[in-house]
PDB file of C-alpha atoms and ligand atoms in Angstrom:
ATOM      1  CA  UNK A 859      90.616  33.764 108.627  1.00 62.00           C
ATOM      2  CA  UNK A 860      89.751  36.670 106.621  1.00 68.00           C
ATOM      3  CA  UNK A 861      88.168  38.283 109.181  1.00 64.00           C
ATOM      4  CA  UNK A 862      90.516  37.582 112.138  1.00 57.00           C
ATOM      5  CA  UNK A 863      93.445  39.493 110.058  1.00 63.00           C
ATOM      6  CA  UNK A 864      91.068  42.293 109.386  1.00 63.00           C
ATOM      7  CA  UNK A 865      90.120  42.434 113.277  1.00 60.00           C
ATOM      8  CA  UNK A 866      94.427  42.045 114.420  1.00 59.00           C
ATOM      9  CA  UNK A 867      95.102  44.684 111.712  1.00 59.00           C
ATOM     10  CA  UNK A 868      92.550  46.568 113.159  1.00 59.00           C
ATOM     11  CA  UNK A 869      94.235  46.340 116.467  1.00 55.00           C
ATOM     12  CA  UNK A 870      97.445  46.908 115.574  1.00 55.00           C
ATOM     13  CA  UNK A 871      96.690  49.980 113.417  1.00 56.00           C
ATOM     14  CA  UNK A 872      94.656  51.563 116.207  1.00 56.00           C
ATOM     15  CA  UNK A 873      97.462  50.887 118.729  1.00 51.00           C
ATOM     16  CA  UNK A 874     100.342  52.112 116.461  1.00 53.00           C
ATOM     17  CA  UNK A 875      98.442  55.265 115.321  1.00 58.00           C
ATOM     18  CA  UNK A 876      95.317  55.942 117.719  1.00 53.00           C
ATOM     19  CA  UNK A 877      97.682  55.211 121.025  1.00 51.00           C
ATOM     20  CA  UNK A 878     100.380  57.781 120.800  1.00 53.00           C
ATOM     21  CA  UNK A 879      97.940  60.381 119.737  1.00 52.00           C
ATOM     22  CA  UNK A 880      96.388  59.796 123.268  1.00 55.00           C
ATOM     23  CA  UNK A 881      99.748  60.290 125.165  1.00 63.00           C
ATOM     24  CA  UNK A 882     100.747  63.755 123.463  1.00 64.00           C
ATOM     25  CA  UNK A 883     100.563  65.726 126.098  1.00 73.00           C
ATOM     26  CA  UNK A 884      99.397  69.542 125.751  1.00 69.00           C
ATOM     27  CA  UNK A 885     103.104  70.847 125.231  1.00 72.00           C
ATOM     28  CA  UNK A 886     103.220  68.544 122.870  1.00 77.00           C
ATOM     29  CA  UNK A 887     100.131  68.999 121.014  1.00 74.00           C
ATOM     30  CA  UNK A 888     101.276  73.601 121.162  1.00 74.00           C
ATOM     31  CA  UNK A 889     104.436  72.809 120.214  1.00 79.00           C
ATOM     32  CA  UNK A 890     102.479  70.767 116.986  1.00 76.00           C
ATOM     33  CA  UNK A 891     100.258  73.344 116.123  1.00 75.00           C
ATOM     34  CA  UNK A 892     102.866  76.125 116.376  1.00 77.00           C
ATOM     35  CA  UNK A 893     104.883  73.924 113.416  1.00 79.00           C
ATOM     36  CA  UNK A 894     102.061  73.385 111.184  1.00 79.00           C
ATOM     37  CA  UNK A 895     100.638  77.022 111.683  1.00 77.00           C
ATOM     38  CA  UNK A 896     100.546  79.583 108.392  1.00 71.00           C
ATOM     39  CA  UNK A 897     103.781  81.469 108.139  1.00 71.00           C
ATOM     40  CA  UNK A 898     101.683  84.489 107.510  1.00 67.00           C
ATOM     41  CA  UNK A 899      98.357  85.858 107.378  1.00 66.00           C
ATOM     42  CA  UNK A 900      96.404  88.523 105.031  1.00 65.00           C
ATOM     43  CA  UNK A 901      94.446  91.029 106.563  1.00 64.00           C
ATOM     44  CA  UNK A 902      92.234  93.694 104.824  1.00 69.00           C
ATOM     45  CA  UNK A 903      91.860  97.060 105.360  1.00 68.00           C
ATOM     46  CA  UNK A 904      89.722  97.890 108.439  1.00 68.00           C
ATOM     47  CA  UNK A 905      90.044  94.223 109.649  1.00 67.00           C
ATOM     48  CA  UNK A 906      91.985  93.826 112.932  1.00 66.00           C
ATOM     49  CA  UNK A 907      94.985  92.183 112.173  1.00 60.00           C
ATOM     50  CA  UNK A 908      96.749  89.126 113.912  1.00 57.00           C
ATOM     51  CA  UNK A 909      99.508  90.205 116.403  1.00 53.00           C
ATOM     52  CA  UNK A 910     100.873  87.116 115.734  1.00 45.00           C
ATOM     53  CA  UNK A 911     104.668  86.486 114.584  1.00 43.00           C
ATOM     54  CA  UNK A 912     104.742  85.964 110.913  1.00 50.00           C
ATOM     55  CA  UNK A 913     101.438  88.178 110.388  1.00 47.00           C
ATOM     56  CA  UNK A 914     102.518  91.232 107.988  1.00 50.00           C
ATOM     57  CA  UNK A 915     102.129  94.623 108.739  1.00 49.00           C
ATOM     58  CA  UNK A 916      99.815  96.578 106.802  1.00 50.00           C
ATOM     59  CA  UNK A 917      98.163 100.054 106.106  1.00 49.00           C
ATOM     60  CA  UNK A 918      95.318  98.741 108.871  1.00 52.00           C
ATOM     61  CA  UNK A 919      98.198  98.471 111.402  1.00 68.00           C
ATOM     62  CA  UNK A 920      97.597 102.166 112.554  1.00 85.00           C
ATOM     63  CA  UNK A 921      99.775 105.178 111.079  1.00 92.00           C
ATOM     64  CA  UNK A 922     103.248 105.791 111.410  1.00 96.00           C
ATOM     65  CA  UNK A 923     104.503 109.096 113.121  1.00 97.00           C
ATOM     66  CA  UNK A 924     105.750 111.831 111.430  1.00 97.00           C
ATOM     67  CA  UNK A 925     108.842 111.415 112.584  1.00 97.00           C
ATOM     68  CA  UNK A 926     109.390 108.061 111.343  1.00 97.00           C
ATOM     69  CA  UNK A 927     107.650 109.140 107.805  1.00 97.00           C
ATOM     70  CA  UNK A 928     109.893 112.152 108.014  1.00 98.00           C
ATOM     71  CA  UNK A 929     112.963 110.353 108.854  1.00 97.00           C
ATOM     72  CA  UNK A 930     112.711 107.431 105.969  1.00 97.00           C
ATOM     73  CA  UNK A 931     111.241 109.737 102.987  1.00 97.00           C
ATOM     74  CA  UNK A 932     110.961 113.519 103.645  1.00 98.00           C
ATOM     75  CA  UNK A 933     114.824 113.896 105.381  1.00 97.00           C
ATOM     76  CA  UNK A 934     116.268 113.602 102.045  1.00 96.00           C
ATOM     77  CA  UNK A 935     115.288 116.954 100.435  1.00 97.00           C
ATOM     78  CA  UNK A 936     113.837 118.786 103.436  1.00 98.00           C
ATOM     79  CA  UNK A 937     116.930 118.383 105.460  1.00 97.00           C
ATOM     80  CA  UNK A 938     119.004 120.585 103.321  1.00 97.00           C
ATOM     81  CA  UNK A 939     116.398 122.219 101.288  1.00 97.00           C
ATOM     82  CA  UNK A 940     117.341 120.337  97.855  1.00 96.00           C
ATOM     83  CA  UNK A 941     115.726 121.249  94.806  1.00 95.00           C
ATOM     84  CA  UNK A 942     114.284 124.286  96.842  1.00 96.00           C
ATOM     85  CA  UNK A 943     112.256 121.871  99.397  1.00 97.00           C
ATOM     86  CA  UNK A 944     111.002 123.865 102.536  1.00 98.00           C
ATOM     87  CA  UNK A 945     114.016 123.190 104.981  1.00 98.00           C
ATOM     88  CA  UNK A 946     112.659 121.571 107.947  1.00 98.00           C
ATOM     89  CA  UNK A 947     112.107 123.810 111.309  1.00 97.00           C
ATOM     90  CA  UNK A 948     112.537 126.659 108.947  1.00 98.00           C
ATOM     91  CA  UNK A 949     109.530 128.315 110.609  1.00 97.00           C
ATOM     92  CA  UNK A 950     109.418 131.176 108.221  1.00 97.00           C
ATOM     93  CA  UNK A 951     109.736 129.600 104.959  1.00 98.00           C
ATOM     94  CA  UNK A 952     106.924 126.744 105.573  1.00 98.00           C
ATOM     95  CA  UNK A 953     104.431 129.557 106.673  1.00 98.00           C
ATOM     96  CA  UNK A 954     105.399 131.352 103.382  1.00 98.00           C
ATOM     97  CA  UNK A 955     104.718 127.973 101.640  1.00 97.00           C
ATOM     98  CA  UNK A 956     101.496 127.372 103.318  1.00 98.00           C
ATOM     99  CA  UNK A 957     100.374 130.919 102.767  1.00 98.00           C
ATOM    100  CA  UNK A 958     101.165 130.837  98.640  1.00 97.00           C
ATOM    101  CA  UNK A 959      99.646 127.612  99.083  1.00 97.00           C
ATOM    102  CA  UNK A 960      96.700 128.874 100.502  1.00 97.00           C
ATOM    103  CA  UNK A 961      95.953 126.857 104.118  1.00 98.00           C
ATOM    104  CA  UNK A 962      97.187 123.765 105.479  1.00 98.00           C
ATOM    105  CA  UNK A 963      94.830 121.689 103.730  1.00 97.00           C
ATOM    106  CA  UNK A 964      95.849 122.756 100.249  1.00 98.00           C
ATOM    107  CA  UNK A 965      99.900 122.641 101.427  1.00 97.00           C
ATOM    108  CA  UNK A 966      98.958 118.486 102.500  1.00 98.00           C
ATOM    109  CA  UNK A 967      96.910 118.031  98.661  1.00 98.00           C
ATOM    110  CA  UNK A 968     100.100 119.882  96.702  1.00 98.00           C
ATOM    111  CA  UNK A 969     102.366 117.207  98.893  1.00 98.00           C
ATOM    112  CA  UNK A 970      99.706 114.301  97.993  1.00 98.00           C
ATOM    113  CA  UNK A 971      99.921 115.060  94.499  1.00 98.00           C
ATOM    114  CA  UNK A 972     103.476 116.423  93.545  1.00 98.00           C
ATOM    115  CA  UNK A 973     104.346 119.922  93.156  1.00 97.00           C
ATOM    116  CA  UNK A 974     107.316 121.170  90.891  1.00 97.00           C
ATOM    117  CA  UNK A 975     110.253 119.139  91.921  1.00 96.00           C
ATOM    118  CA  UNK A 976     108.304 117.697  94.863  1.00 97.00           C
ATOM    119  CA  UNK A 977     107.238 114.474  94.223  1.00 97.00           C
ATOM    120  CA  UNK A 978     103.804 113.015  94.787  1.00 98.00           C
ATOM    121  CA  UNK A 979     103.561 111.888  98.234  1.00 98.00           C
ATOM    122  CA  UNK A 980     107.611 112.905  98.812  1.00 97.00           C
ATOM    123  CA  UNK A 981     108.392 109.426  97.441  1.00 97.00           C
ATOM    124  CA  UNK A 982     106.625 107.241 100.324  1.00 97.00           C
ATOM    125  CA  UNK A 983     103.467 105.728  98.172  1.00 96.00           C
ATOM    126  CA  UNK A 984     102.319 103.941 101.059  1.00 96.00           C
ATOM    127  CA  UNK A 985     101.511 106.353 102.531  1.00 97.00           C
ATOM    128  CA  UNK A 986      97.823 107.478 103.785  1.00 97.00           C
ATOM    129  CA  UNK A 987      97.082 111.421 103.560  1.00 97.00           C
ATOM    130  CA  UNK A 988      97.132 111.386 107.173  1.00 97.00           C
ATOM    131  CA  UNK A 989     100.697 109.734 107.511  1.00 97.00           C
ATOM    132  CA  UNK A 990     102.049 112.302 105.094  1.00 98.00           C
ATOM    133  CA  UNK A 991      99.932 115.083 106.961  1.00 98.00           C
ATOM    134  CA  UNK A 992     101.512 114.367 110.269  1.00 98.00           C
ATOM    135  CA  UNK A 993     104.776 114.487 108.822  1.00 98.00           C
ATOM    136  CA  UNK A 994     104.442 118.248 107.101  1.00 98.00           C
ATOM    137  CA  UNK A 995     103.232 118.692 111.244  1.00 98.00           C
ATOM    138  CA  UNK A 996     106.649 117.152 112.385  1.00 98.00           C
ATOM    139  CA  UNK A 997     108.892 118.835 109.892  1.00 98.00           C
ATOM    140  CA  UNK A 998     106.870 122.721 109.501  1.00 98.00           C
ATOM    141  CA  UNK A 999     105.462 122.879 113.149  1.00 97.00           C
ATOM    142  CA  UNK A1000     102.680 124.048 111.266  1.00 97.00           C
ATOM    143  CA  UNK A1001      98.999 122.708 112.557  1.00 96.00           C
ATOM    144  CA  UNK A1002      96.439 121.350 110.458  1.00 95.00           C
TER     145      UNK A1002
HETATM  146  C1  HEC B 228     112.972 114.453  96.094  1.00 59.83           C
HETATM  147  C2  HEC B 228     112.966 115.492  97.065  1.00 59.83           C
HETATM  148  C3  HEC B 228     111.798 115.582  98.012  1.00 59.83           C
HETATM  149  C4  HEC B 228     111.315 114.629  98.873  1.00 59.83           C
HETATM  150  C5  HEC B 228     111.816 113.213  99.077  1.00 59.83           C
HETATM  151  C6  HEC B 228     110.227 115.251  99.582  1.00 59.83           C
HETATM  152  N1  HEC B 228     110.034 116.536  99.167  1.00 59.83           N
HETATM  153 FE1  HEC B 228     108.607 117.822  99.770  1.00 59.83          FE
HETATM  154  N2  HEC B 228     109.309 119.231  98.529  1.00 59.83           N
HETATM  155  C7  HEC B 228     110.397 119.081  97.670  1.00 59.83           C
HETATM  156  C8  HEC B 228     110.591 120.306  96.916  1.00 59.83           C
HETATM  157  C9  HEC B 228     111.669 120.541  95.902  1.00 59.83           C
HETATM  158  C10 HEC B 228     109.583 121.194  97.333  1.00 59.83           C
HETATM  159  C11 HEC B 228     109.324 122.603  96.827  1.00 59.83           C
HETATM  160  C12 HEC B 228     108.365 122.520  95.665  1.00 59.83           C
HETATM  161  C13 HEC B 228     108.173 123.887  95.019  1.00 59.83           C
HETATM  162  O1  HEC B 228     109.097 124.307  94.342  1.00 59.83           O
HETATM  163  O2  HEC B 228     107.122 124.481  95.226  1.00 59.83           O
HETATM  164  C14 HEC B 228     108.799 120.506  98.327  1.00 59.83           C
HETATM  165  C15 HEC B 228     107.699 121.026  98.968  1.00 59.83           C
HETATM  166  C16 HEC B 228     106.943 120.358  99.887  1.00 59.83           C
HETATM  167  C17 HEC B 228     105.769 120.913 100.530  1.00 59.83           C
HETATM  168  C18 HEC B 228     105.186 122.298 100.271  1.00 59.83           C
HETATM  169  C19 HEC B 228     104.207 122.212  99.125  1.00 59.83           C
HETATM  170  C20 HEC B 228     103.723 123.568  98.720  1.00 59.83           C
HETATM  171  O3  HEC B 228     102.529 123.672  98.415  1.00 59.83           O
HETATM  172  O4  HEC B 228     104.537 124.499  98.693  1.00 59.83           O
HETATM  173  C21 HEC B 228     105.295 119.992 101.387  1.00 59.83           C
HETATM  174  C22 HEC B 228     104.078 120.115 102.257  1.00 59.83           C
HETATM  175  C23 HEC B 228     106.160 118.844 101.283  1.00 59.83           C
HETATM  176  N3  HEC B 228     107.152 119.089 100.376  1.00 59.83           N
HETATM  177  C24 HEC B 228     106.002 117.693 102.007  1.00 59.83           C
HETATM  178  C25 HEC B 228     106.825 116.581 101.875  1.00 59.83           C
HETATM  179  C26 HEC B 228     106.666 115.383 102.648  1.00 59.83           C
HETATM  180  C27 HEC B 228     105.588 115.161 103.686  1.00 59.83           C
HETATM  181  C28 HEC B 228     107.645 114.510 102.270  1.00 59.83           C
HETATM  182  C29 HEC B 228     107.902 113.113 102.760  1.00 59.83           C
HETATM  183  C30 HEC B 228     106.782 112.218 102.824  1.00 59.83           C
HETATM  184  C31 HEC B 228     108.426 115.171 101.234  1.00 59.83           C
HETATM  185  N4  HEC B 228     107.899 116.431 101.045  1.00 59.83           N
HETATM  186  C32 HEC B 228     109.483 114.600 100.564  1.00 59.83           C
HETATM  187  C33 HEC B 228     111.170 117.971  97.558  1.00 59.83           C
HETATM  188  C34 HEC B 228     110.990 116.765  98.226  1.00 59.83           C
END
């Protein structure tokens, strides 16, 4: 008796549970795995990331233009010269900056680290050196 309700439980479970598992067809099954997927995914840097929706964007998603690094941090100041800042496209007084300075290289390290009222990195601490070396490029027209 024992045995015969172990062997119909059997069959029922396996045709409640095992049966419609068979039907799902692949939509089905994508549409599944899509749900239960991770909402987001952590990438180091130097690892490729996911291009998947819901993956974050990191440092190791490339670097940002100058423009766009210009246009969120370095606009605020440069624009209109504030506090003294180089004005942007001002030709003349970003070659006087880079000459005091002494070359490019030591303009990009005085914008790294701060200089007077400029603050380190113009205020975007995300940034790489590169990002915030492309953007002197964009807003001097001065060349590395
Ligand atoms: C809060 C205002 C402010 C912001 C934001 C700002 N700067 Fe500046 N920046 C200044 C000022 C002021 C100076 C002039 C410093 C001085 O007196 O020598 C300056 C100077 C510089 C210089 C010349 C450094 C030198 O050696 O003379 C560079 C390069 C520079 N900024 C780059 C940037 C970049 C790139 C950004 C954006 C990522 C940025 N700045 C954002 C205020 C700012």
């Amino acid at each position: 008796m024992r045995a015969l309700i172990l062997l119909v439980g059997g069959l029922f479970a396996s045709l409640v549970f095992a049966k419609p598992a068979a039907d799902l067809d692949s939509t089905t099954r994508s549409e599944i795995s899509e749900r239960i997927a991770p909402v987001g995914s952590v990438c180091l840097t130097g690892e490729e990331c996911a291009s998947a929706a819901g993956a974050v964007a990191s440092a190791s998603s490339g670097p940002r233009s100058g423009d766009a690094i210009y246009g969120q941090y370095c606009i605020a100041c440069h624009s209109t010269g504030l506090l003294g800042a180089p004005k942007t496209n001002d030709a003349a007084a970003w070659q006087a900056a880079e000459q005091k300075a002494g070359g490019f290289s030591a303009l990009l390290s005085n914008a790294i680290n701060g200089i007077k009222s400029m603050p380190p990195k113009g205020t975007c601490m995300d940034c790489s050196d590169e990002e915030i070396g492309v953007a002197i490029e964009f807003m001097s027209g001065l060349k590395p």
